[in-house]
Structure formats: C-alpha cells, structure tokens
mmCIF file of C-alpha atoms and ligand atoms in Angstrom:
data_model
loop_
_atom_site.group_PDB
_atom_site.id
_atom_site.type_symbol
_atom_site.label_atom_id
_atom_site.label_comp_id
_atom_site.label_asym_id
_atom_site.label_seq_id
_atom_site.Cartn_x
_atom_site.Cartn_y
_atom_site.Cartn_z
ATOM 1 C CA MET A 1 -2.996 -17.204 2.424
ATOM 2 C CA ILE A 2 -0.299 -19.452 1.301
ATOM 3 C CA ILE A 3 3.161 -19.113 3.098
ATOM 4 C CA ARG A 4 5.827 -19.563 0.640
ATOM 5 C CA PRO A 5 9.538 -19.642 1.726
ATOM 6 C CA SER A 6 11.243 -17.014 0.287
ATOM 7 C CA THR A 7 14.859 -17.102 0.706
ATOM 8 C CA ALA A 8 17.278 -19.883 0.392
ATOM 9 C CA VAL A 9 17.324 -20.207 4.653
ATOM 10 C CA ASP A 10 13.674 -20.517 4.426
ATOM 11 C CA VAL A 11 13.633 -23.095 2.008
ATOM 12 C CA GLU A 12 15.851 -25.368 3.867
ATOM 13 C CA LEU A 13 13.884 -24.577 6.976
ATOM 14 C CA PHE A 14 10.591 -25.430 5.676
ATOM 15 C CA SER A 15 11.693 -28.023 2.910
ATOM 16 C CA SER A 16 9.815 -26.004 0.164
ATOM 17 C CA ARG A 17 6.842 -26.956 1.719
ATOM 18 C CA GLU A 18 3.586 -24.087 1.581
ATOM 19 C CA ILE A 19 1.906 -23.533 4.816
ATOM 20 C CA GLU A 20 -2.057 -22.765 4.311
ATOM 21 C CA MET A 21 -3.114 -19.821 6.700
ATOM 22 C CA ASP A 22 -7.272 -19.311 5.990
ATOM 23 C CA LEU A 23 -7.593 -15.694 6.414
ATOM 24 C CA GLY A 24 -11.459 -15.649 7.202
ATOM 25 C CA ILE A 25 -12.120 -12.781 4.741
ATOM 26 C CA ARG A 26 -13.199 -15.279 1.550
ATOM 27 C CA GLY A 27 -16.324 -13.288 -0.067
ATOM 28 C CA LYS A 28 -15.251 -9.356 1.736
ATOM 29 C CA ARG A 29 -15.302 -6.975 -0.498
ATOM 30 C CA ALA A 30 -12.487 -4.716 -1.145
ATOM 31 C CA ILE A 31 -11.066 -1.226 -2.549
ATOM 32 C CA VAL A 32 -7.645 -1.428 -3.188
ATOM 33 C CA CYS A 33 -6.532 2.594 -4.474
ATOM 34 C CA ALA A 34 -3.513 2.367 -7.344
ATOM 35 C CA ALA A 35 -3.432 -1.341 -7.578
ATOM 36 C CA SER A 36 -2.629 -1.468 -11.290
ATOM 37 C CA LYS A 37 1.386 -2.180 -10.521
ATOM 38 C CA GLY A 38 3.849 -2.174 -7.352
ATOM 39 C CA LEU A 39 2.544 -2.350 -3.625
ATOM 40 C CA GLY A 40 -0.876 -1.734 -4.584
ATOM 41 C CA ARG A 41 -1.554 -4.682 -7.173
ATOM 42 C CA GLY A 42 0.705 -6.924 -4.605
ATOM 43 C CA CYS A 43 -2.354 -5.842 -1.870
ATOM 44 C CA ALA A 44 -5.113 -6.884 -4.756
ATOM 45 C CA VAL A 45 -2.942 -10.255 -5.789
ATOM 46 C CA ALA A 46 -2.755 -11.045 -2.320
ATOM 47 C CA LEU A 47 -6.407 -10.024 -1.039
ATOM 48 C CA ALA A 48 -7.841 -12.027 -4.344
ATOM 49 C CA GLU A 49 -5.573 -15.041 -3.102
ATOM 50 C CA ALA A 50 -7.564 -14.978 0.402
ATOM 51 C CA GLY A 51 -11.027 -15.009 -1.923
ATOM 52 C CA VAL A 52 -11.953 -11.430 -1.623
ATOM 53 C CA GLU A 53 -14.030 -9.534 -4.082
ATOM 54 C CA LEU A 54 -12.124 -6.237 -5.535
ATOM 55 C CA ILE A 55 -12.650 -2.742 -6.759
ATOM 56 C CA ILE A 56 -9.795 -2.319 -8.249
ATOM 57 C CA ASN A 57 -8.270 1.379 -9.064
ATOM 58 C CA SER A 58 -5.708 3.456 -10.882
ATOM 59 C CA ARG A 59 -5.333 6.144 -13.704
ATOM 60 C CA THR A 60 -4.180 4.234 -16.587
ATOM 61 C CA ARG A 61 -7.191 2.259 -17.829
ATOM 62 C CA GLU A 62 -5.090 -0.616 -19.912
ATOM 63 C CA THR A 63 -2.563 -1.885 -17.443
ATOM 64 C CA LEU A 64 -5.466 -1.448 -14.841
ATOM 65 C CA GLU A 65 -7.581 -3.919 -17.249
ATOM 66 C CA ARG A 66 -4.684 -6.188 -17.470
ATOM 67 C CA THR A 67 -4.246 -6.374 -14.105
ATOM 68 C CA ALA A 68 -7.896 -6.956 -13.327
ATOM 69 C CA ASP A 69 -8.176 -9.767 -15.683
ATOM 70 C CA GLU A 70 -5.073 -11.254 -14.802
ATOM 71 C CA ILE A 71 -6.080 -11.550 -11.024
ATOM 72 C CA ARG A 72 -9.487 -12.888 -12.436
ATOM 73 C CA LYS A 73 -8.204 -15.487 -14.276
ATOM 74 C CA THR A 74 -5.916 -16.297 -11.636
ATOM 75 C CA TYR A 75 -8.115 -16.584 -8.532
ATOM 76 C CA ASP A 76 -11.333 -16.801 -9.481
ATOM 77 C CA VAL A 77 -12.902 -13.679 -7.878
ATOM 78 C CA ASP A 78 -14.893 -10.550 -9.034
ATOM 79 C CA VAL A 79 -12.577 -7.721 -9.933
ATOM 80 C CA THR A 80 -14.060 -4.542 -10.919
ATOM 81 C CA PRO A 81 -11.793 -1.924 -12.677
ATOM 82 C CA VAL A 82 -12.465 1.603 -12.177
ATOM 83 C CA ALA A 83 -9.814 3.859 -13.928
ATOM 84 C CA SER A 84 -9.337 7.280 -12.309
ATOM 85 C CA ASP A 85 -7.035 9.663 -10.231
ATOM 86 C CA ILE A 86 -7.587 8.675 -6.637
ATOM 87 C CA SER A 87 -6.292 11.891 -5.624
ATOM 88 C CA THR A 88 -9.745 14.095 -7.002
ATOM 89 C CA GLU A 89 -13.073 14.339 -5.734
ATOM 90 C CA GLU A 90 -14.583 13.132 -8.945
ATOM 91 C CA GLY A 91 -11.693 9.518 -9.052
ATOM 92 C CA ARG A 92 -12.652 8.750 -5.578
ATOM 93 C CA ALA A 93 -16.601 9.392 -6.460
ATOM 94 C CA ALA A 94 -16.119 6.604 -9.297
ATOM 95 C CA VAL A 95 -14.218 4.303 -6.898
ATOM 96 C CA LEU A 96 -17.392 4.176 -4.343
ATOM 97 C CA GLU A 97 -20.078 4.179 -6.886
ATOM 98 C CA SER A 98 -18.466 0.962 -7.988
ATOM 99 C CA ALA A 99 -17.788 -0.421 -4.526
ATOM 100 C CA GLY A 100 -21.454 0.023 -2.910
ATOM 101 C CA ALA A 101 -20.731 -1.075 0.676
ATOM 102 C CA PRO A 102 -17.086 -2.273 0.534
ATOM 103 C CA ASP A 103 -15.822 -4.148 3.798
ATOM 104 C CA ILE A 104 -12.162 -3.779 3.148
ATOM 105 C CA LEU A 105 -10.256 -0.248 2.106
ATOM 106 C CA VAL A 106 -6.683 -0.379 1.077
ATOM 107 C CA ASN A 107 -5.287 3.396 0.386
ATOM 108 C CA ASN A 108 -2.799 4.365 -1.956
ATOM 109 C CA ALA A 109 -1.533 6.665 -4.644
ATOM 110 C CA GLY A 110 1.516 7.400 -6.157
ATOM 111 C CA GLY A 111 4.557 9.064 -4.540
ATOM 112 C CA PRO A 112 5.895 12.872 -4.387
ATOM 113 C CA PRO A 113 8.656 13.810 -6.815
ATOM 114 C CA PRO A 114 12.047 13.973 -4.647
ATOM 115 C CA GLY A 115 13.838 17.675 -4.434
ATOM 116 C CA MET A 116 15.368 20.137 -2.138
ATOM 117 C CA TRP A 117 13.852 22.149 1.201
ATOM 118 C CA ASN A 118 13.549 24.841 -1.147
ATOM 119 C CA ASP A 119 12.270 23.512 -4.525
ATOM 120 C CA TRP A 120 8.339 23.416 -3.715
ATOM 121 C CA THR A 121 5.213 25.966 -3.786
ATOM 122 C CA ARG A 122 2.380 26.265 -1.782
ATOM 123 C CA ASP A 123 0.768 24.204 -5.151
ATOM 124 C CA ASP A 124 3.014 21.627 -4.893
ATOM 125 C CA PHE A 125 2.172 20.981 -1.065
ATOM 126 C CA ILE A 126 -1.294 21.044 -2.129
ATOM 127 C CA THR A 127 -0.569 18.344 -4.730
ATOM 128 C CA ALA A 128 1.149 15.919 -1.918
ATOM 129 C CA LEU A 129 -1.285 16.680 0.494
ATOM 130 C CA ASP A 130 -4.256 15.474 -1.842
ATOM 131 C CA ALA A 131 -2.678 12.506 -3.163
ATOM 132 C CA ASN A 132 -0.813 10.770 0.353
ATOM 133 C CA MET A 133 -2.927 12.475 2.935
ATOM 134 C CA LEU A 134 -6.446 13.907 1.764
ATOM 135 C CA SER A 135 -7.764 11.322 -0.875
ATOM 136 C CA ALA A 136 -7.116 8.590 1.883
ATOM 137 C CA ILE A 137 -8.890 10.619 4.705
ATOM 138 C CA ASP A 138 -11.420 11.315 2.574
ATOM 139 C CA MET A 139 -12.059 7.435 1.775
ATOM 140 C CA MET A 140 -12.026 6.794 5.043
ATOM 141 C CA THR A 141 -14.319 9.310 6.032
ATOM 142 C CA ARG A 142 -16.589 8.089 3.258
ATOM 143 C CA CYS A 143 -16.515 4.102 3.977
ATOM 144 C CA LEU A 144 -16.293 4.200 8.215
ATOM 145 C CA PRO A 145 -19.676 5.034 8.583
ATOM 146 C CA GLY A 146 -21.287 1.606 6.417
ATOM 147 C CA MET A 147 -18.580 -0.595 7.919
ATOM 148 C CA MET A 148 -18.940 0.647 11.378
ATOM 149 C CA GLU A 149 -22.630 -0.133 11.121
ATOM 150 C CA ARG A 150 -21.938 -3.570 9.620
ATOM 151 C CA LYS A 151 -19.765 -3.936 12.753
ATOM 152 C CA TRP A 152 -16.605 -5.273 10.631
ATOM 153 C CA GLY A 153 -13.982 -3.473 8.763
ATOM 154 C CA ARG A 154 -10.524 -3.119 7.981
ATOM 155 C CA VAL A 155 -8.527 -0.389 6.686
ATOM 156 C CA VAL A 156 -4.564 -0.330 5.596
ATOM 157 C CA ASN A 157 -2.843 2.621 4.519
ATOM 158 C CA ILE A 158 -0.145 2.812 2.620
ATOM 159 C CA THR A 159 2.664 5.420 3.518
ATOM 160 C CA SER A 160 6.432 4.852 4.067
ATOM 161 C CA GLN A 161 9.387 4.148 6.136
ATOM 162 C CA SER A 162 10.115 7.914 5.962
ATOM 163 C CA VAL A 163 7.575 8.467 8.847
ATOM 164 C CA LYS A 164 9.462 6.672 11.396
ATOM 165 C CA ALA A 165 13.052 7.576 9.442
ATOM 166 C CA PRO A 166 12.328 10.947 6.952
ATOM 167 C CA ILE A 167 13.979 10.553 3.423
ATOM 168 C CA PRO A 168 15.881 14.249 3.325
ATOM 169 C CA VAL A 169 14.851 14.345 -0.605
ATOM 170 C CA LEU A 170 11.428 13.265 0.015
ATOM 171 C CA GLY A 171 10.484 16.535 1.742
ATOM 172 C CA LEU A 172 6.800 16.511 0.322
ATOM 173 C CA SER A 173 6.122 12.704 1.232
ATOM 174 C CA ASN A 174 7.714 13.006 4.492
ATOM 175 C CA ALA A 175 5.049 15.975 5.202
ATOM 176 C CA ALA A 176 2.033 14.411 3.727
ATOM 177 C CA ARG A 177 2.082 11.201 5.107
ATOM 178 C CA THR A 178 3.266 11.809 8.357
ATOM 179 C CA GLY A 179 0.247 14.205 8.539
ATOM 180 C CA LEU A 180 -1.831 10.954 7.817
ATOM 181 C CA THR A 181 -0.134 9.251 10.324
ATOM 182 C CA GLY A 182 -1.388 11.717 12.761
ATOM 183 C CA TYR A 183 -4.882 11.601 11.557
ATOM 184 C CA VAL A 184 -5.107 7.665 11.899
ATOM 185 C CA ALA A 185 -3.439 7.635 15.456
ATOM 186 C CA GLY A 186 -6.711 9.547 16.527
ATOM 187 C CA THR A 187 -9.031 7.833 14.267
ATOM 188 C CA SER A 188 -8.300 4.507 14.631
ATOM 189 C CA ARG A 189 -9.231 4.680 18.514
ATOM 190 C CA GLN A 190 -12.835 5.910 17.549
ATOM 191 C CA VAL A 191 -14.106 3.657 15.378
ATOM 192 C CA ALA A 192 -12.208 -0.041 16.857
ATOM 193 C CA GLY A 193 -15.187 -0.402 19.009
ATOM 194 C CA SER A 194 -17.321 -0.769 15.860
ATOM 195 C CA GLY A 195 -15.388 -4.197 14.792
ATOM 196 C CA VAL A 196 -13.581 -1.736 12.511
ATOM 197 C CA THR A 197 -9.388 -1.716 12.214
ATOM 198 C CA ILE A 198 -7.167 1.147 10.652
ATOM 199 C CA ASN A 199 -3.226 0.765 10.683
ATOM 200 C CA ASN A 200 -0.720 2.094 8.556
ATOM 201 C CA LEU A 201 1.616 -0.326 6.503
ATOM 202 C CA LEU A 202 5.181 1.617 5.899
ATOM 203 C CA PRO A 203 7.415 0.214 2.993
ATOM 204 C CA GLY A 204 10.894 0.556 3.272
ATOM 205 C CA ILE A 205 12.116 0.047 -0.285
ATOM 206 C CA HIS A 206 10.550 -2.489 -2.535
ATOM 207 C CA ALA A 207 11.393 -3.573 -6.142
ATOM 208 C CA THR A 208 8.640 -1.511 -8.126
ATOM 209 C CA ASP A 209 8.621 0.888 -10.942
ATOM 210 C CA ARG A 210 8.932 3.269 -8.227
ATOM 211 C CA ALA A 211 12.360 1.808 -6.671
ATOM 212 C CA VAL A 212 13.521 2.175 -10.278
ATOM 213 C CA SER A 213 12.610 5.780 -10.557
ATOM 214 C CA LEU A 214 14.199 6.540 -7.671
ATOM 215 C CA ASP A 215 17.314 4.639 -8.041
ATOM 216 C CA THR A 216 17.673 6.158 -11.713
ATOM 217 C CA ASP A 217 17.538 9.859 -9.820
ATOM 218 C CA VAL A 218 20.395 8.857 -7.451
ATOM 219 C CA ALA A 219 22.148 7.456 -10.641
ATOM 220 C CA VAL A 220 21.901 10.497 -12.348
ATOM 221 C CA ALA A 221 22.910 12.695 -9.498
ATOM 222 C CA LYS A 222 25.980 10.796 -8.745
ATOM 223 C CA GLY A 223 27.080 9.858 -12.294
ATOM 224 C CA ILE A 224 27.065 5.979 -11.776
ATOM 225 C CA SER A 225 24.544 3.089 -13.246
ATOM 226 C CA VAL A 226 21.383 2.330 -11.990
ATOM 227 C CA ASP A 227 22.813 -1.344 -11.101
ATOM 228 C CA GLU A 228 25.176 0.735 -8.998
ATOM 229 C CA ALA A 229 22.749 2.635 -7.184
ATOM 230 C CA LYS A 230 21.006 0.108 -6.327
ATOM 231 C CA ALA A 231 23.741 -2.263 -5.144
ATOM 232 C CA GLU A 232 24.795 1.017 -2.884
ATOM 233 C CA ARG A 233 21.095 1.039 -1.324
ATOM 234 C CA CYS A 234 20.596 -2.516 -1.031
ATOM 235 C CA ALA A 235 23.721 -2.542 1.200
ATOM 236 C CA THR A 236 21.834 -0.302 3.686
ATOM 237 C CA ILE A 237 19.206 -2.892 4.128
ATOM 238 C CA PRO A 238 20.505 -5.433 6.155
ATOM 239 C CA VAL A 239 18.379 -8.166 4.330
ATOM 240 C CA GLY A 240 20.276 -7.497 1.463
ATOM 241 C CA ARG A 241 17.833 -6.984 -0.948
ATOM 242 C CA TYR A 242 14.416 -5.186 -2.055
ATOM 243 C CA GLY A 243 11.007 -6.114 -0.892
ATOM 244 C CA THR A 244 8.890 -7.834 -3.053
ATOM 245 C CA THR A 245 5.360 -6.810 -3.724
ATOM 246 C CA ALA A 246 4.115 -10.602 -2.917
ATOM 247 C CA GLU A 247 5.516 -9.635 0.713
ATOM 248 C CA PHE A 248 3.935 -6.962 1.242
ATOM 249 C CA GLY A 249 0.574 -7.858 -0.300
ATOM 250 C CA ALA A 250 0.975 -10.579 2.257
ATOM 251 C CA ALA A 251 1.393 -8.237 5.198
ATOM 252 C CA CYS A 252 -1.689 -6.341 3.854
ATOM 253 C CA ALA A 253 -3.885 -9.433 3.675
ATOM 254 C CA PHE A 254 -3.175 -10.546 7.356
ATOM 255 C CA LEU A 255 -3.956 -7.089 8.540
ATOM 256 C CA CYS A 256 -7.409 -7.649 6.641
ATOM 257 C CA SER A 257 -7.962 -10.713 7.966
ATOM 258 C CA MET A 258 -10.199 -11.827 11.024
ATOM 259 C CA HIS A 259 -7.017 -12.521 12.805
ATOM 260 C CA ALA A 260 -6.194 -9.066 13.043
ATOM 261 C CA GLY A 261 -8.923 -7.644 14.933
ATOM 262 C CA PHE A 262 -6.999 -6.524 17.927
ATOM 263 C CA ILE A 263 -4.160 -4.579 15.992
ATOM 264 C CA VAL A 264 -5.264 -1.160 16.060
ATOM 265 C CA GLY A 265 -3.621 2.260 15.092
ATOM 266 C CA GLN A 266 -0.139 0.320 14.423
ATOM 267 C CA ASN A 267 2.158 1.522 11.887
ATOM 268 C CA ILE A 268 3.760 -1.453 10.636
ATOM 269 C CA LEU A 269 7.698 -1.267 8.874
ATOM 270 C CA LEU A 270 8.177 -3.380 6.004
ATOM 271 C CA ASP A 271 12.128 -2.772 5.538
ATOM 272 C CA GLY A 272 13.977 -5.248 5.767
ATOM 273 C CA GLY A 273 15.599 -4.072 8.964
ATOM 274 C CA ALA A 274 16.925 -0.628 6.959
ATOM 275 C CA VAL A 275 15.330 1.561 10.056
ATOM 276 C CA VAL A 276 17.471 1.280 13.068
ATOM 277 C CA SER A 277 15.725 1.802 15.860
ATOM 278 C CA THR A 278 14.824 -0.451 18.931
ATOM 279 C CA ILE A 279 11.081 0.542 18.836
HETATM 280 P P1 NAP B 301 4.138 2.426 -8.587
HETATM 281 O O1 NAP B 301 4.972 0.705 -8.630
HETATM 282 O O2 NAP B 301 5.043 3.274 -9.583
HETATM 283 O O3 NAP B 301 2.972 1.975 -8.743
HETATM 284 C C1 NAP B 301 1.914 3.295 -8.253
HETATM 285 C C2 NAP B 301 0.772 2.633 -8.686
HETATM 286 O O4 NAP B 301 0.085 3.872 -8.862
HETATM 287 C C3 NAP B 301 0.333 2.301 -10.392
HETATM 288 O O5 NAP B 301 -0.546 1.558 -10.757
HETATM 289 C C4 NAP B 301 -0.279 3.675 -10.591
HETATM 290 O O6 NAP B 301 -1.179 3.637 -11.892
HETATM 291 C C5 NAP B 301 -1.192 3.996 -9.687
HETATM 292 N N1 NAP B 301 -1.301 5.463 -9.562
HETATM 293 C C6 NAP B 301 -0.395 6.546 -9.459
HETATM 294 N N2 NAP B 301 -1.315 7.876 -8.887
HETATM 295 C C7 NAP B 301 -2.212 7.388 -8.870
HETATM 296 C C8 NAP B 301 -3.606 8.523 -8.649
HETATM 297 N N3 NAP B 301 -3.614 9.379 -8.407
HETATM 298 N N4 NAP B 301 -4.434 7.726 -8.647
HETATM 299 C C9 NAP B 301 -4.803 6.215 -8.900
HETATM 300 N N5 NAP B 301 -3.739 5.721 -8.967
HETATM 301 C C10 NAP B 301 -2.261 5.880 -9.252
HETATM 302 O O7 NAP B 301 4.303 2.693 -6.917
HETATM 303 P P2 NAP B 301 5.123 2.188 -5.809
HETATM 304 O O8 NAP B 301 6.143 1.331 -5.777
HETATM 305 O O9 NAP B 301 3.525 0.481 -5.793
HETATM 306 O O10 NAP B 301 4.409 2.964 -4.469
HETATM 307 C C11 NAP B 301 3.098 2.862 -4.180
HETATM 308 C C12 NAP B 301 2.965 4.094 -2.481
HETATM 309 O O11 NAP B 301 4.086 3.681 -1.683
HETATM 310 C C13 NAP B 301 3.887 5.240 -3.028
HETATM 311 O O12 NAP B 301 3.087 6.374 -2.665
HETATM 312 C C14 NAP B 301 5.044 5.251 -2.677
HETATM 313 O O13 NAP B 301 5.596 6.788 -2.751
HETATM 314 C C15 NAP B 301 5.387 4.358 -1.864
HETATM 315 N N6 NAP B 301 6.525 3.681 -1.494
HETATM 316 C C16 NAP B 301 7.121 2.999 -1.822
HETATM 317 C C17 NAP B 301 8.410 2.228 -2.164
HETATM 318 C C18 NAP B 301 8.358 1.284 -3.000
HETATM 319 O O14 NAP B 301 10.365 1.203 -2.392
HETATM 320 N N7 NAP B 301 8.311 0.693 -3.604
HETATM 321 C C19 NAP B 301 8.990 2.838 -0.392
HETATM 322 C C20 NAP B 301 8.272 4.012 0.607
HETATM 323 C C21 NAP B 301 7.021 4.702 0.149
HETATM 324 P P3 NAP B 301 -1.058 4.999 -12.925
HETATM 325 O O15 NAP B 301 0.045 5.528 -13.207
HETATM 326 O O16 NAP B 301 -1.663 4.371 -14.019
HETATM 327 O O17 NAP B 301 -1.956 5.747 -12.353
#
C-alpha cells in the first residue's frame, strides 16, 4: 500500500514523500461486491494495488467491465467482472461460481432510498434487508467455511455511520445495517479462532454518486442548489470535506492485510469526525 499525503498539512509533514507498506496479501483472491463505482471500487483498487486478484461485481455490465479494464491495466492483477444483482440468490451464485476459493470478501450493495418513517411497506423493508443485510450474511455463510478450513480469511462489510448515529431520513438503511452489525458482532467471535476476521467499515459522507444523489434530494427539499447542500453538509464535518474513495479503500485494504489479524468484530467509522461521541 502506498500511503500518500492527502491534505496540505500532510504534504508539509511528509514533504510529499510516499510511504510504502507491504500488506502481505499479494496473490490472495478477493470478491468485492458492488465495485464498479464509489466505495466498492475504492476497495477493489486498493486491494489490486496490494497485488490481490479480484472478482468484482455490479449490475451494469458496461461500467463494471470498464472498471475491470482500468484496474487490470494499472495494477497488472487478474480481475474477473461478474455482472449481477448481489441482492438476489442468482446474482450471488454467479459471483461465487467465478470466485473459486476466495481469501477476502468485501460485502457491499447500493443504499436504500430516503423517506419518512411511514413511507415504507413490508416489501420495501424486505428489499432493503435483502440488499444491505441478508446478501452480506449469505455471502459470509458461503465463504466462511472455506476460509476457516484454509485457516485464513478477511471479511469487510461496508455499512454506514448510521449504525452509530441514525440518519432519520434513511430508516430502511438504519434498520438493515443495524441487523447486519448485530450478526457480525456474534459471528466474528465464532470464526476468529480459525484465522478469519470479520469487521465493518462505516462510511460517513464520501464523494460518490450516492452522495450527489442525497445532496440533490436535500437541494430539492430545501429549494437550494446542490453546491449549497454540499457546503451545508461539509460544515457538519470537522475535516471540512467529503471523504475520498481512495481513503476508504486504503482502510479496507489494511483490514484485509496480514497486519490486521487481531482486529475482530469492530465497527470502524470513516467520517472525518462527523459523529460526535467519546468512543
Ligand atoms: P455508489 O457510488 O452509488 O456506487 C454503488 C455501486 O454499487 C455501483 O458500482 C453500483 O453499480 C453497485 N450496486 C448497487 N446496487 C447493486 C446490487 N444490488 N448488486 C450489485 N451491485 C450493485 O454508492 P457508494 O457511495 O459507493 O455507496 C456504497 C454503499 O455505502 C451504499 O450502500 C451506501 O448507502 C453506503 N454509504 C455510502 C455513503 C457515502 O457517502 N457515499 C455513506 C454511508 C453509506 P450498478 O448500479 O451498476 O449495480
């Protein structure tokens, strides 16, 4: 992993030096779900940079194949794109069939729509649970036995800061991700003795299409521009900006590294300090 200075202060401190850290996972095999864009792509790129072979997934074939080509060309690793909906049984089966025996699993899917507490039907909840809780649990159920048998594995679930501090308009997301978090809290302790770690990464606001979509909703609701909505949001983040997919990917790659074998069942917030809590 190359650690690059990301802010003006970093540049001053490190005099624009790049610091290289060997993650010790070159040649491992990773599934990264929902990875053609955004945070999933950030994780795939960081793992590729560490020399990991990838099976990447998302629904839109064209974008996915373009991402696979770019990663392959830049990092010279095998990248297998599997275009499928990870929230469906068939979609997961297609990914697992291409993956063979994965060492690393990054679970991710698109986030549910915003709304008010009384907007949603039972079917809306089932759709959100399928995407943001049950698909990740199913992928773990199928990948963990092989990892445990081989005595090494890493699972990272992309959840949300809403697990620590609920976002009122994201009731579907709050509910589904908290369910996944409870599952991981127990399961991670059951599998840790076999050399397999499971942890969750909790993104605060990051500069992706999802952020643009949420900012657009706020802009429409408040009658302001998208830039104004973004500026309002930045003002709530101590770092004063949105996170980048590269920063997110670097955290994911570290959790998947040889160095992270003692990190078990944790919920790691990447939010620029936005959630105010002591622990
Ligand atoms: P994004 O930029 O919109 O990218 C979403 C990626 O997931 C795309 O590659 C998309 O490709 C793929 N995808 C969506 N649904 C899928 C499905 N059912 N099966 C397979 N692939 C699917 O979103 P993001 O910002 O990276 O967010 C990723 C996750 O983190 C979401 O659950 C989001 O709610 C959560 N999150 C994001 C933020 C943030 O600030 N960005 C903050 C908190 C939580 P296709 O559409 O082609 O399938």
